[in-house]
Amino acid sequence: MSFSDTGGQHSGPVEPVSQLGGTLPGLRGLDHIGITVPDIEQATRFLVDVLGCEYLYTLGPIRNDDGRWMADHLNVHPRAVARTIRFFRCGPNPVLEVFEYSAPDQRTEVPRNSDVGGHHIALYVTDLDAAVTFLRHRGVDVLGDPTSSGGPHAGQRWVYFLAPWGGQFELVSYPDGRAWYLEHGSGDR
C-alpha cells in the first residue's frame, strides 16, 4: 500500500530509502511556501509595508463550479474558490504564495505550532534586536524576548511574532554562523 492509498496515514514501518528506489529525482530546493489568510489586503499591507517583502503579481480567482477539479487538484471542497492569490518575495529566499479562499467547509481558526498542520515562516535578519524593536513600534505582537539557541544551533538567536491574522512568523539571526553548519563546513546555515 502506498502512502496516498491510506488517505495520508502511514500504517507501518518506514521502508529504507534503498528499498524505495532513492530520493526525489531532480530536487533542487524549496521554491515557495503557500499560506491562506482571511483578508488578502490586510496580508498585503503587512507583508509589504511592515515586513518589506516585494509584491510580485496576482492570480485568481480559481474555481470549478460544476466538477471536482478543486477537490481533486487542491484537496479543498469542490465549491471552494481561491478568490485571490498573491505572490511575494522576501529577499532572495523562496516566494510566499498567499491565498484568500472561500469554501463551504472552511475552518477559520489559525493552528498553533503544536497543532497538526501548524507552521511558522522564519525570516532571517542581520540585527535581531533592531528588528524586534521595529516590530514592537509598529504594534506587532512579538512573543517574548529573543532566545539564544544552543547545541547544533549555537550562535543563533530567534523570536516569534504574529501576523495580524494570527499567522506565526519567526525572526532568526546568526551573523557568525551556527555551530553544526560551521563544524560541517556548510557555510553560514
PDB file of C-alpha atoms in Angstrom:
ATOM      1  CA  MET A   1       0.000   0.000   0.000  1.00  0.00           C
ATOM      2  CA  SER A   2       1.406   3.404  -0.888  1.00  0.00           C
ATOM      3  CA  PHE A   3       1.242   6.463   1.353  1.00  0.00           C
ATOM      4  CA  SER A   4      -1.535   8.050  -0.738  1.00  0.00           C
ATOM      5  CA  ASP A   5      -3.614   4.860  -0.586  1.00  0.00           C
ATOM      6  CA  THR A   6      -4.036   5.291   3.175  1.00  0.00           C
ATOM      7  CA  GLY A   7      -5.519   8.770   3.000  1.00  0.00           C
ATOM      8  CA  GLY A   8      -2.322  10.318   4.310  1.00  0.00           C
ATOM      9  CA  GLN A   9      -1.993   7.870   7.202  1.00  0.00           C
ATOM     10  CA  HIS A  10       1.130   5.733   7.381  1.00  0.00           C
ATOM     11  CA  SER A  11       0.293   2.400   8.947  1.00  0.00           C
ATOM     12  CA  GLY A  12       3.594   0.557   9.067  1.00  0.00           C
ATOM     13  CA  PRO A  13       7.319   0.948   9.472  1.00  0.00           C
ATOM     14  CA  VAL A  14       9.089   3.343   7.154  1.00  0.00           C
ATOM     15  CA  GLU A  15      10.922   1.458   4.410  1.00  0.00           C
ATOM     16  CA  PRO A  16      14.622   2.237   3.982  1.00  0.00           C
ATOM     17  CA  VAL A  17      15.265   4.649   1.134  1.00  0.00           C
ATOM     18  CA  SER A  18      17.256   1.974  -0.716  1.00  0.00           C
ATOM     19  CA  GLN A  19      14.081  -0.146  -0.992  1.00  0.00           C
ATOM     20  CA  LEU A  20      12.047   2.769  -2.314  1.00  0.00           C
ATOM     21  CA  GLY A  21      14.363   3.447  -5.236  1.00  0.00           C
ATOM     22  CA  GLY A  22      16.222   6.524  -3.976  1.00  0.00           C
ATOM     23  CA  THR A  23      15.100  10.047  -3.321  1.00  0.00           C
ATOM     24  CA  LEU A  24      13.045  12.595  -5.229  1.00  0.00           C
ATOM     25  CA  PRO A  25      14.590  12.906  -8.697  1.00  0.00           C
ATOM     26  CA  GLY A  26      15.850  16.372  -9.621  1.00  0.00           C
ATOM     27  CA  LEU A  27      15.244  18.075  -6.261  1.00  0.00           C
ATOM     28  CA  ARG A  28      16.968  21.486  -6.348  1.00  0.00           C
ATOM     29  CA  GLY A  29      15.497  23.288  -3.338  1.00  0.00           C
ATOM     30  CA  LEU A  30      12.489  24.993  -1.817  1.00  0.00           C
ATOM     31  CA  ASP A  31      10.570  27.065  -4.386  1.00  0.00           C
ATOM     32  CA  HIS A  32       7.693  28.637  -2.439  1.00  0.00           C
ATOM     33  CA  ILE A  33       5.512  28.409   0.644  1.00  0.00           C
ATOM     34  CA  GLY A  34       1.743  28.785   0.381  1.00  0.00           C
ATOM     35  CA  ILE A  35      -0.392  30.190   3.176  1.00  0.00           C
ATOM     36  CA  THR A  36      -4.077  31.071   3.403  1.00  0.00           C
ATOM     37  CA  VAL A  37      -5.171  34.324   5.016  1.00  0.00           C
ATOM     38  CA  PRO A  38      -8.630  35.702   5.840  1.00  0.00           C
ATOM     39  CA  ASP A  39      -8.034  39.120   4.221  1.00  0.00           C
ATOM     40  CA  ILE A  40      -5.634  39.445   1.283  1.00  0.00           C
ATOM     41  CA  GLU A  41      -5.491  43.262   1.528  1.00  0.00           C
ATOM     42  CA  GLN A  42      -4.524  43.132   5.207  1.00  0.00           C
ATOM     43  CA  ALA A  43      -1.921  40.473   4.456  1.00  0.00           C
ATOM     44  CA  THR A  44      -0.517  42.535   1.579  1.00  0.00           C
ATOM     45  CA  ARG A  45      -0.163  45.631   3.765  1.00  0.00           C
ATOM     46  CA  PHE A  46       1.586  43.600   6.471  1.00  0.00           C
ATOM     47  CA  LEU A  47       3.944  41.747   4.129  1.00  0.00           C
ATOM     48  CA  VAL A  48       4.876  44.831   2.082  1.00  0.00           C
ATOM     49  CA  ASP A  49       4.553  47.797   4.458  1.00  0.00           C
ATOM     50  CA  VAL A  50       5.745  46.147   7.691  1.00  0.00           C
ATOM     51  CA  LEU A  51       7.978  43.238   6.702  1.00  0.00           C
ATOM     52  CA  GLY A  52       9.308  44.770   3.485  1.00  0.00           C
ATOM     53  CA  CYS A  53       8.503  41.880   1.160  1.00  0.00           C
ATOM     54  CA  GLU A  54       8.244  42.643  -2.541  1.00  0.00           C
ATOM     55  CA  TYR A  55       4.814  42.172  -4.162  1.00  0.00           C
ATOM     56  CA  LEU A  56       5.255  40.260  -7.423  1.00  0.00           C
ATOM     57  CA  TYR A  57       1.869  39.517  -9.047  1.00  0.00           C
ATOM     58  CA  THR A  58      -1.718  38.320  -8.551  1.00  0.00           C
ATOM     59  CA  LEU A  59      -3.677  35.332  -9.864  1.00  0.00           C
ATOM     60  CA  GLY A  60      -7.277  34.260  -9.465  1.00  0.00           C
ATOM     61  CA  PRO A  61      -9.960  33.611  -8.988  1.00  0.00           C
ATOM     62  CA  ILE A  62      -9.586  29.863  -9.325  1.00  0.00           C
ATOM     63  CA  ARG A  63     -12.792  27.863  -9.105  1.00  0.00           C
ATOM     64  CA  ASN A  64     -14.700  24.982 -10.669  1.00  0.00           C
ATOM     65  CA  ASP A  65     -18.460  25.419 -10.278  1.00  0.00           C
ATOM     66  CA  ASP A  66     -19.562  22.108 -11.822  1.00  0.00           C
ATOM     67  CA  GLY A  67     -16.892  19.480 -11.256  1.00  0.00           C
ATOM     68  CA  ARG A  68     -14.375  18.192  -8.743  1.00  0.00           C
ATOM     69  CA  TRP A  69     -11.256  19.932 -10.036  1.00  0.00           C
ATOM     70  CA  MET A  70     -10.740  21.889  -6.784  1.00  0.00           C
ATOM     71  CA  ALA A  71     -11.070  18.735  -4.671  1.00  0.00           C
ATOM     72  CA  ASP A  72      -9.021  16.535  -6.986  1.00  0.00           C
ATOM     73  CA  HIS A  73      -6.180  19.004  -7.562  1.00  0.00           C
ATOM     74  CA  LEU A  74      -6.052  21.136  -4.395  1.00  0.00           C
ATOM     75  CA  ASN A  75      -7.664  18.899  -1.720  1.00  0.00           C
ATOM     76  CA  VAL A  76     -10.301  21.520  -0.878  1.00  0.00           C
ATOM     77  CA  HIS A  77     -14.121  21.466  -1.040  1.00  0.00           C
ATOM     78  CA  PRO A  78     -15.283  21.124  -4.670  1.00  0.00           C
ATOM     79  CA  ARG A  79     -17.021  24.528  -4.459  1.00  0.00           C
ATOM     80  CA  ALA A  80     -14.077  26.284  -2.805  1.00  0.00           C
ATOM     81  CA  VAL A  81     -12.906  29.441  -4.551  1.00  0.00           C
ATOM     82  CA  ALA A  82      -9.359  30.777  -4.381  1.00  0.00           C
ATOM     83  CA  ARG A  83     -10.568  34.357  -4.787  1.00  0.00           C
ATOM     84  CA  THR A  84      -7.151  35.954  -4.906  1.00  0.00           C
ATOM     85  CA  ILE A  85      -3.623  34.568  -4.894  1.00  0.00           C
ATOM     86  CA  ARG A  86      -0.725  36.981  -4.471  1.00  0.00           C
ATOM     87  CA  PHE A  87       2.972  36.280  -4.686  1.00  0.00           C
ATOM     88  CA  PHE A  88       5.641  37.993  -2.586  1.00  0.00           C
ATOM     89  CA  ARG A  89       9.400  37.707  -2.294  1.00  0.00           C
ATOM     90  CA  CYS A  90      11.166  38.456   0.986  1.00  0.00           C
ATOM     91  CA  GLY A  91      14.767  38.943  -0.087  1.00  0.00           C
ATOM     92  CA  PRO A  92      16.424  36.243  -2.172  1.00  0.00           C
ATOM     93  CA  ASN A  93      14.527  33.474  -0.400  1.00  0.00           C
ATOM     94  CA  PRO A  94      11.635  31.361  -1.673  1.00  0.00           C
ATOM     95  CA  VAL A  95       8.418  33.087  -2.651  1.00  0.00           C
ATOM     96  CA  LEU A  96       5.308  33.356  -0.442  1.00  0.00           C
ATOM     97  CA  GLU A  97       2.118  32.355  -2.256  1.00  0.00           C
ATOM     98  CA  VAL A  98      -0.737  33.920  -0.282  1.00  0.00           C
ATOM     99  CA  PHE A  99      -4.315  32.700  -0.847  1.00  0.00           C
ATOM    100  CA  GLU A 100      -7.664  34.183   0.130  1.00  0.00           C
ATOM    101  CA  TYR A 101     -10.180  31.331  -0.095  1.00  0.00           C
ATOM    102  CA  SER A 102     -13.881  30.963   0.444  1.00  0.00           C
ATOM    103  CA  ALA A 103     -15.281  27.466   0.938  1.00  0.00           C
ATOM    104  CA  PRO A 104     -18.464  25.951   2.364  1.00  0.00           C
ATOM    105  CA  ASP A 105     -16.448  23.929   4.888  1.00  0.00           C
ATOM    106  CA  GLN A 106     -13.726  26.498   5.638  1.00  0.00           C
ATOM    107  CA  ARG A 107     -12.233  26.492   9.147  1.00  0.00           C
ATOM    108  CA  THR A 108     -11.047  29.889  10.344  1.00  0.00           C
ATOM    109  CA  GLU A 109      -9.079  29.018  13.474  1.00  0.00           C
ATOM    110  CA  VAL A 110      -5.347  29.548  12.940  1.00  0.00           C
ATOM    111  CA  PRO A 111      -3.419  26.426  14.010  1.00  0.00           C
ATOM    112  CA  ARG A 112      -0.794  26.769  16.716  1.00  0.00           C
ATOM    113  CA  ASN A 113       2.652  25.284  16.135  1.00  0.00           C
ATOM    114  CA  SER A 114       1.646  22.337  18.331  1.00  0.00           C
ATOM    115  CA  ASP A 115      -1.455  21.596  16.209  1.00  0.00           C
ATOM    116  CA  VAL A 116      -1.314  19.185  13.298  1.00  0.00           C
ATOM    117  CA  GLY A 117      -0.792  21.435  10.293  1.00  0.00           C
ATOM    118  CA  GLY A 118       0.742  24.124  12.490  1.00  0.00           C
ATOM    119  CA  HIS A 119       3.572  26.046  10.912  1.00  0.00           C
ATOM    120  CA  HIS A 120       5.630  29.200  11.008  1.00  0.00           C
ATOM    121  CA  ILE A 121       7.575  31.241   8.490  1.00  0.00           C
ATOM    122  CA  ALA A 122      11.110  32.182   9.538  1.00  0.00           C
ATOM    123  CA  LEU A 123      12.756  35.345   8.227  1.00  0.00           C
ATOM    124  CA  TYR A 124      16.491  35.953   8.526  1.00  0.00           C
ATOM    125  CA  VAL A 125      17.572  39.403   9.778  1.00  0.00           C
ATOM    126  CA  THR A 126      21.072  40.769  10.309  1.00  0.00           C
ATOM    127  CA  ASP A 127      20.209  42.657  13.536  1.00  0.00           C
ATOM    128  CA  LEU A 128      17.628  40.805  15.602  1.00  0.00           C
ATOM    129  CA  ASP A 129      17.344  43.451  18.320  1.00  0.00           C
ATOM    130  CA  ALA A 130      16.720  46.263  15.810  1.00  0.00           C
ATOM    131  CA  ALA A 131      14.113  44.128  14.007  1.00  0.00           C
ATOM    132  CA  VAL A 132      12.291  43.312  17.265  1.00  0.00           C
ATOM    133  CA  THR A 133      12.259  47.000  18.265  1.00  0.00           C
ATOM    134  CA  PHE A 134      10.885  47.916  14.832  1.00  0.00           C
ATOM    135  CA  LEU A 135       8.095  45.314  15.010  1.00  0.00           C
ATOM    136  CA  ARG A 136       7.079  46.371  18.509  1.00  0.00           C
ATOM    137  CA  HIS A 137       6.954  50.028  17.451  1.00  0.00           C
ATOM    138  CA  ARG A 138       4.683  49.006  14.558  1.00  0.00           C
ATOM    139  CA  GLY A 139       2.291  47.311  17.029  1.00  0.00           C
ATOM    140  CA  VAL A 140       3.202  43.749  16.021  1.00  0.00           C
ATOM    141  CA  ASP A 141       2.696  41.112  18.733  1.00  0.00           C
ATOM    142  CA  VAL A 142       6.237  39.844  19.452  1.00  0.00           C
ATOM    143  CA  LEU A 143       6.170  36.738  21.638  1.00  0.00           C
ATOM    144  CA  GLY A 144       8.641  37.229  24.463  1.00  0.00           C
ATOM    145  CA  ASP A 145      12.239  38.304  24.136  1.00  0.00           C
ATOM    146  CA  PRO A 146      14.860  36.865  21.768  1.00  0.00           C
ATOM    147  CA  THR A 147      16.198  33.446  22.728  1.00  0.00           C
ATOM    148  CA  SER A 148      19.767  32.239  22.228  1.00  0.00           C
ATOM    149  CA  SER A 149      19.982  28.731  20.818  1.00  0.00           C
ATOM    150  CA  GLY A 150      22.365  26.038  21.968  1.00  0.00           C
ATOM    151  CA  GLY A 151      23.619  22.731  20.636  1.00  0.00           C
ATOM    152  CA  PRO A 152      23.758  22.488  16.837  1.00  0.00           C
ATOM    153  CA  HIS A 153      22.171  25.964  16.551  1.00  0.00           C
ATOM    154  CA  ALA A 154      24.585  27.713  18.932  1.00  0.00           C
ATOM    155  CA  GLY A 155      25.280  31.160  17.520  1.00  0.00           C
ATOM    156  CA  GLN A 156      21.646  31.722  16.554  1.00  0.00           C
ATOM    157  CA  ARG A 157      19.085  33.961  18.244  1.00  0.00           C
ATOM    158  CA  TRP A 158      15.391  33.900  17.452  1.00  0.00           C
ATOM    159  CA  VAL A 159      11.959  35.225  18.426  1.00  0.00           C
ATOM    160  CA  TYR A 160       8.394  34.545  17.233  1.00  0.00           C
ATOM    161  CA  PHE A 161       5.837  37.172  16.240  1.00  0.00           C
ATOM    162  CA  LEU A 162       2.254  37.120  14.968  1.00  0.00           C
ATOM    163  CA  ALA A 163       0.807  38.484  11.751  1.00  0.00           C
ATOM    164  CA  PRO A 164      -2.454  40.454  12.090  1.00  0.00           C
ATOM    165  CA  TRP A 165      -4.455  37.316  11.170  1.00  0.00           C
ATOM    166  CA  GLY A 166      -2.624  35.225  13.812  1.00  0.00           C
ATOM    167  CA  GLY A 167      -0.144  33.557  11.463  1.00  0.00           C
ATOM    168  CA  GLN A 168       3.117  32.654  13.155  1.00  0.00           C
ATOM    169  CA  PHE A 169       6.396  34.127  11.959  1.00  0.00           C
ATOM    170  CA  GLU A 170       9.902  33.913  13.377  1.00  0.00           C
ATOM    171  CA  LEU A 171      12.925  36.175  13.152  1.00  0.00           C
ATOM    172  CA  VAL A 172      16.286  34.408  13.196  1.00  0.00           C
ATOM    173  CA  SER A 173      19.812  35.784  13.158  1.00  0.00           C
ATOM    174  CA  TYR A 174      23.203  34.069  13.212  1.00  0.00           C
ATOM    175  CA  PRO A 175      25.672  36.641  11.878  1.00  0.00           C
ATOM    176  CA  ASP A 176      28.676  34.498  12.853  1.00  0.00           C
ATOM    177  CA  GLY A 177      27.100  31.208  11.747  1.00  0.00           C
ATOM    178  CA  ARG A 178      25.521  28.276  13.595  1.00  0.00           C
ATOM    179  CA  ALA A 179      27.562  25.549  15.268  1.00  0.00           C
ATOM    180  CA  TRP A 180      26.546  22.498  13.226  1.00  0.00           C
ATOM    181  CA  TYR A 181      26.927  24.227   9.887  1.00  0.00           C
ATOM    182  CA  LEU A 182      30.266  25.734  10.814  1.00  0.00           C
ATOM    183  CA  GLU A 183      31.541  22.391  12.114  1.00  0.00           C
ATOM    184  CA  HIS A 184      30.491  20.631   8.909  1.00  0.00           C
ATOM    185  CA  GLY A 185      31.759  23.324   6.527  1.00  0.00           C
ATOM    186  CA  SER A 186      28.281  24.078   5.230  1.00  0.00           C
ATOM    187  CA  GLY A 187      28.564  27.858   5.156  1.00  0.00           C
ATOM    188  CA  ASP A 188      26.566  30.136   7.411  1.00  0.00           C
ATOM    189  CA  ARG A 189      23.476  27.955   7.575  1.00  0.00           C
TER     190      ARG A 189
END
